[in-house]
PDB file of C-alpha atoms in Angstrom:
ATOM      1  CA  UNK A   1     -50.248  41.270  31.378  1.00  0.00           C
ATOM      2  CA  UNK A   2     -50.528  43.825  34.168  1.00  0.00           C
ATOM      3  CA  UNK A   3     -48.930  42.607  37.389  1.00  0.00           C
ATOM      4  CA  UNK A   4     -50.393  43.405  40.803  1.00  0.00           C
ATOM      5  CA  UNK A   5     -49.887  42.255  44.356  1.00  0.00           C
ATOM      6  CA  UNK A   6     -52.330  40.306  46.559  1.00  0.00           C
ATOM      7  CA  UNK A   7     -53.760  41.942  49.680  1.00  0.00           C
ATOM      8  CA  UNK A   8     -52.340  41.477  53.166  1.00  0.00           C
ATOM      9  CA  UNK A   9     -55.485  39.471  54.000  1.00  0.00           C
ATOM     10  CA  UNK A  10     -54.638  36.996  51.230  1.00  0.00           C
ATOM     11  CA  UNK A  11     -51.056  36.770  52.442  1.00  0.00           C
ATOM     12  CA  UNK A  12     -52.233  36.013  55.970  1.00  0.00           C
ATOM     13  CA  UNK A  13     -54.935  33.520  54.992  1.00  0.00           C
ATOM     14  CA  UNK A  14     -52.493  31.284  53.092  1.00  0.00           C
ATOM     15  CA  UNK A  15     -50.742  30.645  56.424  1.00  0.00           C
ATOM     16  CA  UNK A  16     -53.818  28.767  57.703  1.00  0.00           C
ATOM     17  CA  UNK A  17     -53.314  25.031  57.850  1.00  0.00           C
ATOM     18  CA  UNK A  18     -54.894  23.341  54.786  1.00  0.00           C
ATOM     19  CA  UNK A  19     -57.640  20.777  55.150  1.00  0.00           C
ATOM     20  CA  UNK A  20     -56.823  17.103  54.785  1.00  0.00           C
ATOM     21  CA  UNK A  21     -53.684  15.193  55.630  1.00  0.00           C
ATOM     22  CA  UNK A  22     -50.206  16.220  54.507  1.00  0.00           C
ATOM     23  CA  UNK A  23     -48.259  13.722  52.437  1.00  0.00           C
ATOM     24  CA  UNK A  24     -44.806  14.647  53.705  1.00  0.00           C
ATOM     25  CA  UNK A  25     -42.949  16.062  56.677  1.00  0.00           C
ATOM     26  CA  UNK A  26     -39.575  17.840  56.665  1.00  0.00           C
ATOM     27  CA  UNK A  27     -37.479  20.023  58.939  1.00  0.00           C
ATOM     28  CA  UNK A  28     -35.487  22.961  57.542  1.00  0.00           C
ATOM     29  CA  UNK A  29     -32.571  24.845  59.061  1.00  0.00           C
ATOM     30  CA  UNK A  30     -29.155  26.463  58.542  1.00  0.00           C
ATOM     31  CA  UNK A  31     -30.940  28.523  55.923  1.00  0.00           C
ATOM     32  CA  UNK A  32     -29.669  31.674  54.264  1.00  0.00           C
ATOM     33  CA  UNK A  33     -32.099  33.947  52.407  1.00  0.00           C
ATOM     34  CA  UNK A  34     -30.271  35.984  49.731  1.00  0.00           C
ATOM     35  CA  UNK A  35     -32.593  38.397  47.886  1.00  0.00           C
ATOM     36  CA  UNK A  36     -32.067  40.845  45.031  1.00  0.00           C
ATOM     37  CA  UNK A  37     -34.441  43.036  43.062  1.00  0.00           C
ATOM     38  CA  UNK A  38     -34.813  41.966  39.430  1.00  0.00           C
ATOM     39  CA  UNK A  39     -36.708  43.496  36.469  1.00  0.00           C
ATOM     40  CA  UNK A  40     -40.208  42.095  36.087  1.00  0.00           C
ATOM     41  CA  UNK A  41     -39.699  41.535  32.359  1.00  0.00           C
ATOM     42  CA  UNK A  42     -36.636  39.383  33.107  1.00  0.00           C
ATOM     43  CA  UNK A  43     -38.860  37.000  35.071  1.00  0.00           C
ATOM     44  CA  UNK A  44     -41.973  37.233  32.893  1.00  0.00           C
ATOM     45  CA  UNK A  45     -40.396  35.485  29.909  1.00  0.00           C
ATOM     46  CA  UNK A  46     -39.581  32.417  32.025  1.00  0.00           C
ATOM     47  CA  UNK A  47     -42.784  32.021  34.056  1.00  0.00           C
ATOM     48  CA  UNK A  48     -45.855  30.483  32.437  1.00  0.00           C
ATOM     49  CA  UNK A  49     -49.143  32.316  32.257  1.00  0.00           C
ATOM     50  CA  UNK A  50     -51.587  32.621  33.925  1.00  0.00           C
ATOM     51  CA  UNK A  51     -49.168  32.999  36.862  1.00  0.00           C
ATOM     52  CA  UNK A  52     -48.522  36.636  37.719  1.00  0.00           C
ATOM     53  CA  UNK A  53     -45.300  38.094  39.096  1.00  0.00           C
ATOM     54  CA  UNK A  54     -45.700  39.043  42.760  1.00  0.00           C
ATOM     55  CA  UNK A  55     -44.214  42.428  43.616  1.00  0.00           C
ATOM     56  CA  UNK A  56     -43.564  44.628  46.637  1.00  0.00           C
ATOM     57  CA  UNK A  57     -43.959  48.370  45.957  1.00  0.00           C
ATOM     58  CA  UNK A  58     -43.854  47.505  42.270  1.00  0.00           C
ATOM     59  CA  UNK A  59     -40.531  45.627  42.468  1.00  0.00           C
ATOM     60  CA  UNK A  60     -39.927  41.929  41.742  1.00  0.00           C
ATOM     61  CA  UNK A  61     -37.360  39.844  43.622  1.00  0.00           C
ATOM     62  CA  UNK A  62     -35.221  36.774  43.051  1.00  0.00           C
ATOM     63  CA  UNK A  63     -33.556  34.644  45.730  1.00  0.00           C
ATOM     64  CA  UNK A  64     -30.893  32.034  46.334  1.00  0.00           C
ATOM     65  CA  UNK A  65     -31.536  29.877  49.397  1.00  0.00           C
ATOM     66  CA  UNK A  66     -29.058  27.270  50.657  1.00  0.00           C
ATOM     67  CA  UNK A  67     -30.389  25.141  53.514  1.00  0.00           C
ATOM     68  CA  UNK A  68     -30.239  21.795  55.263  1.00  0.00           C
ATOM     69  CA  UNK A  69     -33.194  19.405  55.325  1.00  0.00           C
ATOM     70  CA  UNK A  70     -33.595  16.581  57.818  1.00  0.00           C
ATOM     71  CA  UNK A  71     -36.316  14.145  58.864  1.00  0.00           C
ATOM     72  CA  UNK A  72     -37.738  14.213  55.318  1.00  0.00           C
ATOM     73  CA  UNK A  73     -40.265  11.409  55.108  1.00  0.00           C
ATOM     74  CA  UNK A  74     -43.747  10.455  54.035  1.00  0.00           C
ATOM     75  CA  UNK A  75     -46.372  11.204  56.686  1.00  0.00           C
ATOM     76  CA  UNK A  76     -46.749   8.462  59.304  1.00  0.00           C
ATOM     77  CA  UNK A  77     -43.473   6.779  58.307  1.00  0.00           C
ATOM     78  CA  UNK A  78     -40.154   6.988  60.161  1.00  0.00           C
ATOM     79  CA  UNK A  79     -37.156   8.804  58.704  1.00  0.00           C
ATOM     80  CA  UNK A  80     -34.750   6.591  56.776  1.00  0.00           C
ATOM     81  CA  UNK A  81     -30.995   6.632  57.437  1.00  0.00           C
ATOM     82  CA  UNK A  82     -28.910   8.206  54.620  1.00  0.00           C
ATOM     83  CA  UNK A  83     -32.086   9.281  52.792  1.00  0.00           C
ATOM     84  CA  UNK A  84     -34.007  11.652  55.057  1.00  0.00           C
ATOM     85  CA  UNK A  85     -31.162  14.142  55.649  1.00  0.00           C
ATOM     86  CA  UNK A  86     -29.527  16.210  52.902  1.00  0.00           C
ATOM     87  CA  UNK A  87     -28.467  19.687  51.811  1.00  0.00           C
ATOM     88  CA  UNK A  88     -30.359  21.738  49.228  1.00  0.00           C
ATOM     89  CA  UNK A  89     -30.144  25.041  47.399  1.00  0.00           C
ATOM     90  CA  UNK A  90     -32.956  26.673  45.442  1.00  0.00           C
ATOM     91  CA  UNK A  91     -33.292  29.650  43.117  1.00  0.00           C
ATOM     92  CA  UNK A  92     -36.751  31.164  43.374  1.00  0.00           C
ATOM     93  CA  UNK A  93     -39.014  34.111  42.745  1.00  0.00           C
ATOM     94  CA  UNK A  94     -42.526  35.047  43.826  1.00  0.00           C
ATOM     95  CA  UNK A  95     -45.780  34.663  41.929  1.00  0.00           C
ATOM     96  CA  UNK A  96     -49.512  34.520  42.543  1.00  0.00           C
ATOM     97  CA  UNK A  97     -52.646  33.158  40.947  1.00  0.00           C
ATOM     98  CA  UNK A  98     -56.186  34.118  41.915  1.00  0.00           C
ATOM     99  CA  UNK A  99     -54.712  36.312  44.630  1.00  0.00           C
ATOM    100  CA  UNK A 100     -52.908  33.353  46.259  1.00  0.00           C
ATOM    101  CA  UNK A 101     -49.214  34.220  46.703  1.00  0.00           C
ATOM    102  CA  UNK A 102     -46.548  31.565  46.391  1.00  0.00           C
ATOM    103  CA  UNK A 103     -43.091  30.574  45.173  1.00  0.00           C
ATOM    104  CA  UNK A 104     -41.864  29.686  41.698  1.00  0.00           C
ATOM    105  CA  UNK A 105     -38.663  27.623  41.643  1.00  0.00           C
ATOM    106  CA  UNK A 106     -36.284  28.052  38.726  1.00  0.00           C
ATOM    107  CA  UNK A 107     -34.048  25.288  40.064  1.00  0.00           C
ATOM    108  CA  UNK A 108     -33.382  23.174  43.138  1.00  0.00           C
ATOM    109  CA  UNK A 109     -30.139  21.299  43.797  1.00  0.00           C
ATOM    110  CA  UNK A 110     -29.697  18.529  46.360  1.00  0.00           C
ATOM    111  CA  UNK A 111     -27.024  16.028  47.326  1.00  0.00           C
ATOM    112  CA  UNK A 112     -29.559  13.203  47.517  1.00  0.00           C
ATOM    113  CA  UNK A 113     -30.353  11.233  44.377  1.00  0.00           C
ATOM    114  CA  UNK A 114     -33.468   9.819  46.046  1.00  0.00           C
ATOM    115  CA  UNK A 115     -34.770  13.290  46.946  1.00  0.00           C
ATOM    116  CA  UNK A 116     -34.086  14.567  43.431  1.00  0.00           C
ATOM    117  CA  UNK A 117     -35.907  11.656  41.779  1.00  0.00           C
ATOM    118  CA  UNK A 118     -38.860  11.825  44.198  1.00  0.00           C
ATOM    119  CA  UNK A 119     -39.329  15.583  43.827  1.00  0.00           C
ATOM    120  CA  UNK A 120     -39.123  15.434  40.034  1.00  0.00           C
ATOM    121  CA  UNK A 121     -41.591  12.552  39.878  1.00  0.00           C
ATOM    122  CA  UNK A 122     -44.109  13.487  42.570  1.00  0.00           C
ATOM    123  CA  UNK A 123     -43.971  17.280  42.512  1.00  0.00           C
ATOM    124  CA  UNK A 124     -42.782  18.145  38.971  1.00  0.00           C
ATOM    125  CA  UNK A 125     -40.002  20.287  40.426  1.00  0.00           C
ATOM    126  CA  UNK A 126     -36.771  21.117  38.535  1.00  0.00           C
ATOM    127  CA  UNK A 127     -34.333  19.310  40.836  1.00  0.00           C
ATOM    128  CA  UNK A 128     -30.689  18.608  39.985  1.00  0.00           C
ATOM    129  CA  UNK A 129     -28.098  16.311  41.501  1.00  0.00           C
ATOM    130  CA  UNK A 130     -25.232  18.189  43.119  1.00  0.00           C
ATOM    131  CA  UNK A 131     -22.191  17.665  45.271  1.00  0.00           C
ATOM    132  CA  UNK A 132     -22.745  19.764  48.389  1.00  0.00           C
ATOM    133  CA  UNK A 133     -20.490  20.159  51.384  1.00  0.00           C
ATOM    134  CA  UNK A 134     -21.424  22.109  54.517  1.00  0.00           C
ATOM    135  CA  UNK A 135     -19.016  22.827  57.333  1.00  0.00           C
ATOM    136  CA  UNK A 136     -20.056  24.614  60.499  1.00  0.00           C
ATOM    137  CA  UNK A 137     -17.956  26.006  63.322  1.00  0.00           C
ATOM    138  CA  UNK A 138     -20.027  27.665  66.040  1.00  0.00           C
ATOM    139  CA  UNK A 139     -22.301  30.037  64.077  1.00  0.00           C
ATOM    140  CA  UNK A 140     -20.196  30.197  60.906  1.00  0.00           C
ATOM    141  CA  UNK A 141     -21.221  28.092  57.904  1.00  0.00           C
ATOM    142  CA  UNK A 142     -19.128  27.291  54.832  1.00  0.00           C
ATOM    143  CA  UNK A 143     -21.299  25.963  51.997  1.00  0.00           C
ATOM    144  CA  UNK A 144     -19.918  24.636  48.706  1.00  0.00           C
ATOM    145  CA  UNK A 145     -22.031  23.287  45.834  1.00  0.00           C
ATOM    146  CA  UNK A 146     -21.137  21.963  42.401  1.00  0.00           C
ATOM    147  CA  UNK A 147     -23.903  20.665  40.140  1.00  0.00           C
ATOM    148  CA  UNK A 148     -22.914  17.222  38.864  1.00  0.00           C
ATOM    149  CA  UNK A 149     -23.373  18.246  35.222  1.00  0.00           C
ATOM    150  CA  UNK A 150     -21.000  21.163  35.933  1.00  0.00           C
ATOM    151  CA  UNK A 151     -23.530  23.801  34.806  1.00  0.00           C
ATOM    152  CA  UNK A 152     -23.752  25.674  38.126  1.00  0.00           C
ATOM    153  CA  UNK A 153     -21.832  26.316  41.333  1.00  0.00           C
ATOM    154  CA  UNK A 154     -22.255  28.119  44.643  1.00  0.00           C
ATOM    155  CA  UNK A 155     -19.660  28.869  47.304  1.00  0.00           C
ATOM    156  CA  UNK A 156     -20.345  31.029  50.336  1.00  0.00           C
ATOM    157  CA  UNK A 157     -19.372  31.627  53.942  1.00  0.00           C
ATOM    158  CA  UNK A 158     -21.722  33.319  56.366  1.00  0.00           C
ATOM    159  CA  UNK A 159     -22.220  33.802  60.091  1.00  0.00           C
ATOM    160  CA  UNK A 160     -25.552  33.530  61.880  1.00  0.00           C
ATOM    161  CA  UNK A 161     -26.104  36.682  63.909  1.00  0.00           C
ATOM    162  CA  UNK A 162     -28.498  37.944  66.543  1.00  0.00           C
ATOM    163  CA  UNK A 163     -32.160  36.964  66.629  1.00  0.00           C
ATOM    164  CA  UNK A 164     -34.562  39.190  64.703  1.00  0.00           C
ATOM    165  CA  UNK A 165     -38.272  39.797  65.306  1.00  0.00           C
ATOM    166  CA  UNK A 166     -40.640  37.677  63.243  1.00  0.00           C
ATOM    167  CA  UNK A 167     -41.565  39.326  59.962  1.00  0.00           C
ATOM    168  CA  UNK A 168     -44.406  41.837  60.348  1.00  0.00           C
ATOM    169  CA  UNK A 169     -47.361  41.562  57.931  1.00  0.00           C
ATOM    170  CA  UNK A 170     -47.086  44.255  55.291  1.00  0.00           C
ATOM    171  CA  UNK A 171     -43.292  44.495  55.544  1.00  0.00           C
ATOM    172  CA  UNK A 172     -40.759  43.568  52.856  1.00  0.00           C
ATOM    173  CA  UNK A 173     -39.427  40.777  55.098  1.00  0.00           C
ATOM    174  CA  UNK A 174     -42.911  39.271  55.330  1.00  0.00           C
ATOM    175  CA  UNK A 175     -43.360  39.484  51.543  1.00  0.00           C
ATOM    176  CA  UNK A 176     -40.051  37.721  50.876  1.00  0.00           C
ATOM    177  CA  UNK A 177     -39.998  35.120  53.617  1.00  0.00           C
ATOM    178  CA  UNK A 178     -43.506  34.143  54.710  1.00  0.00           C
ATOM    179  CA  UNK A 179     -44.505  31.888  51.776  1.00  0.00           C
ATOM    180  CA  UNK A 180     -46.826  28.929  52.218  1.00  0.00           C
ATOM    181  CA  UNK A 181     -47.341  27.416  48.787  1.00  0.00           C
ATOM    182  CA  UNK A 182     -45.437  26.753  45.607  1.00  0.00           C
ATOM    183  CA  UNK A 183     -46.463  26.656  41.976  1.00  0.00           C
ATOM    184  CA  UNK A 184     -45.038  24.242  39.438  1.00  0.00           C
ATOM    185  CA  UNK A 185     -45.722  23.002  35.931  1.00  0.00           C
ATOM    186  CA  UNK A 186     -44.996  19.939  33.823  1.00  0.00           C
ATOM    187  CA  UNK A 187     -45.302  22.023  30.629  1.00  0.00           C
ATOM    188  CA  UNK A 188     -48.850  20.779  30.132  1.00  0.00           C
ATOM    189  CA  UNK A 189     -50.542  21.476  33.450  1.00  0.00           C
ATOM    190  CA  UNK A 190     -50.117  23.965  36.282  1.00  0.00           C
ATOM    191  CA  UNK A 191     -50.146  22.905  39.934  1.00  0.00           C
ATOM    192  CA  UNK A 192     -50.190  24.429  43.396  1.00  0.00           C
ATOM    193  CA  UNK A 193     -48.688  22.742  46.466  1.00  0.00           C
ATOM    194  CA  UNK A 194     -49.488  23.944  49.975  1.00  0.00           C
ATOM    195  CA  UNK A 195     -47.119  23.783  52.922  1.00  0.00           C
ATOM    196  CA  UNK A 196     -47.588  24.709  56.564  1.00  0.00           C
ATOM    197  CA  UNK A 197     -45.235  25.657  59.381  1.00  0.00           C
ATOM    198  CA  UNK A 198     -44.830  28.164  62.171  1.00  0.00           C
ATOM    199  CA  UNK A 199     -43.721  31.693  61.156  1.00  0.00           C
ATOM    200  CA  UNK A 200     -40.014  31.815  60.432  1.00  0.00           C
ATOM    201  CA  UNK A 201     -37.557  32.367  63.267  1.00  0.00           C
ATOM    202  CA  UNK A 202     -35.107  34.868  61.752  1.00  0.00           C
ATOM    203  CA  UNK A 203     -31.546  35.894  62.524  1.00  0.00           C
ATOM    204  CA  UNK A 204     -29.132  38.459  61.171  1.00  0.00           C
ATOM    205  CA  UNK A 205     -26.749  37.163  58.495  1.00  0.00           C
ATOM    206  CA  UNK A 206     -23.184  38.305  57.863  1.00  0.00           C
ATOM    207  CA  UNK A 207     -21.843  37.168  54.475  1.00  0.00           C
ATOM    208  CA  UNK A 208     -18.052  36.851  54.301  1.00  0.00           C
ATOM    209  CA  UNK A 209     -17.503  35.297  50.859  1.00  0.00           C
ATOM    210  CA  UNK A 210     -19.775  34.560  47.926  1.00  0.00           C
ATOM    211  CA  UNK A 211     -19.311  33.158  44.410  1.00  0.00           C
ATOM    212  CA  UNK A 212     -22.218  31.751  42.424  1.00  0.00           C
ATOM    213  CA  UNK A 213     -23.528  30.978  38.950  1.00  0.00           C
ATOM    214  CA  UNK A 214     -26.860  29.570  40.152  1.00  0.00           C
ATOM    215  CA  UNK A 215     -29.037  32.430  38.889  1.00  0.00           C
ATOM    216  CA  UNK A 216     -27.197  32.739  35.588  1.00  0.00           C
ATOM    217  CA  UNK A 217     -27.543  28.975  34.972  1.00  0.00           C
ATOM    218  CA  UNK A 218     -31.300  29.578  34.753  1.00  0.00           C
ATOM    219  CA  UNK A 219     -30.921  32.065  31.910  1.00  0.00           C
ATOM    220  CA  UNK A 220     -31.286  35.120  34.125  1.00  0.00           C
ATOM    221  CA  UNK A 221     -29.038  38.149  34.365  1.00  0.00           C
ATOM    222  CA  UNK A 222     -26.648  38.602  37.269  1.00  0.00           C
ATOM    223  CA  UNK A 223     -28.393  40.630  39.984  1.00  0.00           C
ATOM    224  CA  UNK A 224     -27.079  44.126  40.628  1.00  0.00           C
ATOM    225  CA  UNK A 225     -25.882  45.169  44.072  1.00  0.00           C
ATOM    226  CA  UNK A 226     -25.526  43.406  47.385  1.00  0.00           C
ATOM    227  CA  UNK A 227     -28.207  40.929  48.503  1.00  0.00           C
ATOM    228  CA  UNK A 228     -30.672  41.493  51.312  1.00  0.00           C
ATOM    229  CA  UNK A 229     -29.731  38.818  53.858  1.00  0.00           C
ATOM    230  CA  UNK A 230     -31.525  36.829  56.557  1.00  0.00           C
ATOM    231  CA  UNK A 231     -30.789  33.554  58.298  1.00  0.00           C
ATOM    232  CA  UNK A 232     -33.760  31.362  59.155  1.00  0.00           C
ATOM    233  CA  UNK A 233     -34.903  28.289  60.992  1.00  0.00           C
ATOM    234  CA  UNK A 234     -35.166  25.742  62.272  1.00  0.00           C
ATOM    235  CA  UNK A 235     -38.762  25.057  61.278  1.00  0.00           C
ATOM    236  CA  UNK A 236     -40.866  21.883  60.980  1.00  0.00           C
ATOM    237  CA  UNK A 237     -42.788  21.694  57.706  1.00  0.00           C
ATOM    238  CA  UNK A 238     -45.802  19.705  56.499  1.00  0.00           C
ATOM    239  CA  UNK A 239     -46.329  19.316  52.746  1.00  0.00           C
ATOM    240  CA  UNK A 240     -49.597  18.570  50.945  1.00  0.00           C
ATOM    241  CA  UNK A 241     -50.066  16.871  47.559  1.00  0.00           C
ATOM    242  CA  UNK A 242     -50.211  18.798  44.288  1.00  0.00           C
ATOM    243  CA  UNK A 243     -53.474  20.474  43.313  1.00  0.00           C
ATOM    244  CA  UNK A 244     -54.122  20.823  39.599  1.00  0.00           C
ATOM    245  CA  UNK A 245     -55.203  24.332  38.614  1.00  0.00           C
TER     246      UNK A 245
END
């Protein structure tokens, strides 16, 4: 299958707010984008057709993204104590179908059993239960994750730096960061899920320490070289229901 990349017009149009009413609201912050280039064929064997690998200048990318989620709730319901706030980490790459760019998640870890069960049931996403601890002093974050089945870990320390301009359409930053839908599958059917939020507020990121097996736990090779780093958020997010494709 020959891979290609959607037009800038397609990438901009997906940022428009979808019709209808979202089913969920969340807020995201304390987010670190860690991106590496990865061979297309390494991804292709793990992503179902007819999804196509999304590329920038012919190169595919993979990411690790630790973040904090709060105020997670169904639309028109209040947040629930001890349930609506949790930490998460996802491993993702970028795909498209019919010219619509989006995200493919290899795995998502959270320290909320309720969030894991809900996401697996309602959104067919590969969530795992994990022990996650986040400590923050001023702009420095220490993030430690251990998957409860002991198959993956992530430990990192980073500092949030100066504000950056919002990602410019057509740039690598825009390609990697400005994503407004996800694709998922239950092995029988393929789905798309739309989200909507303001363009990401970005900051410089300075990574002090890093040790992870999150990518390798998904059957992928260890990325080569240092990651491209950004901090992001906070951002308020609306989530729509799955659309069968």
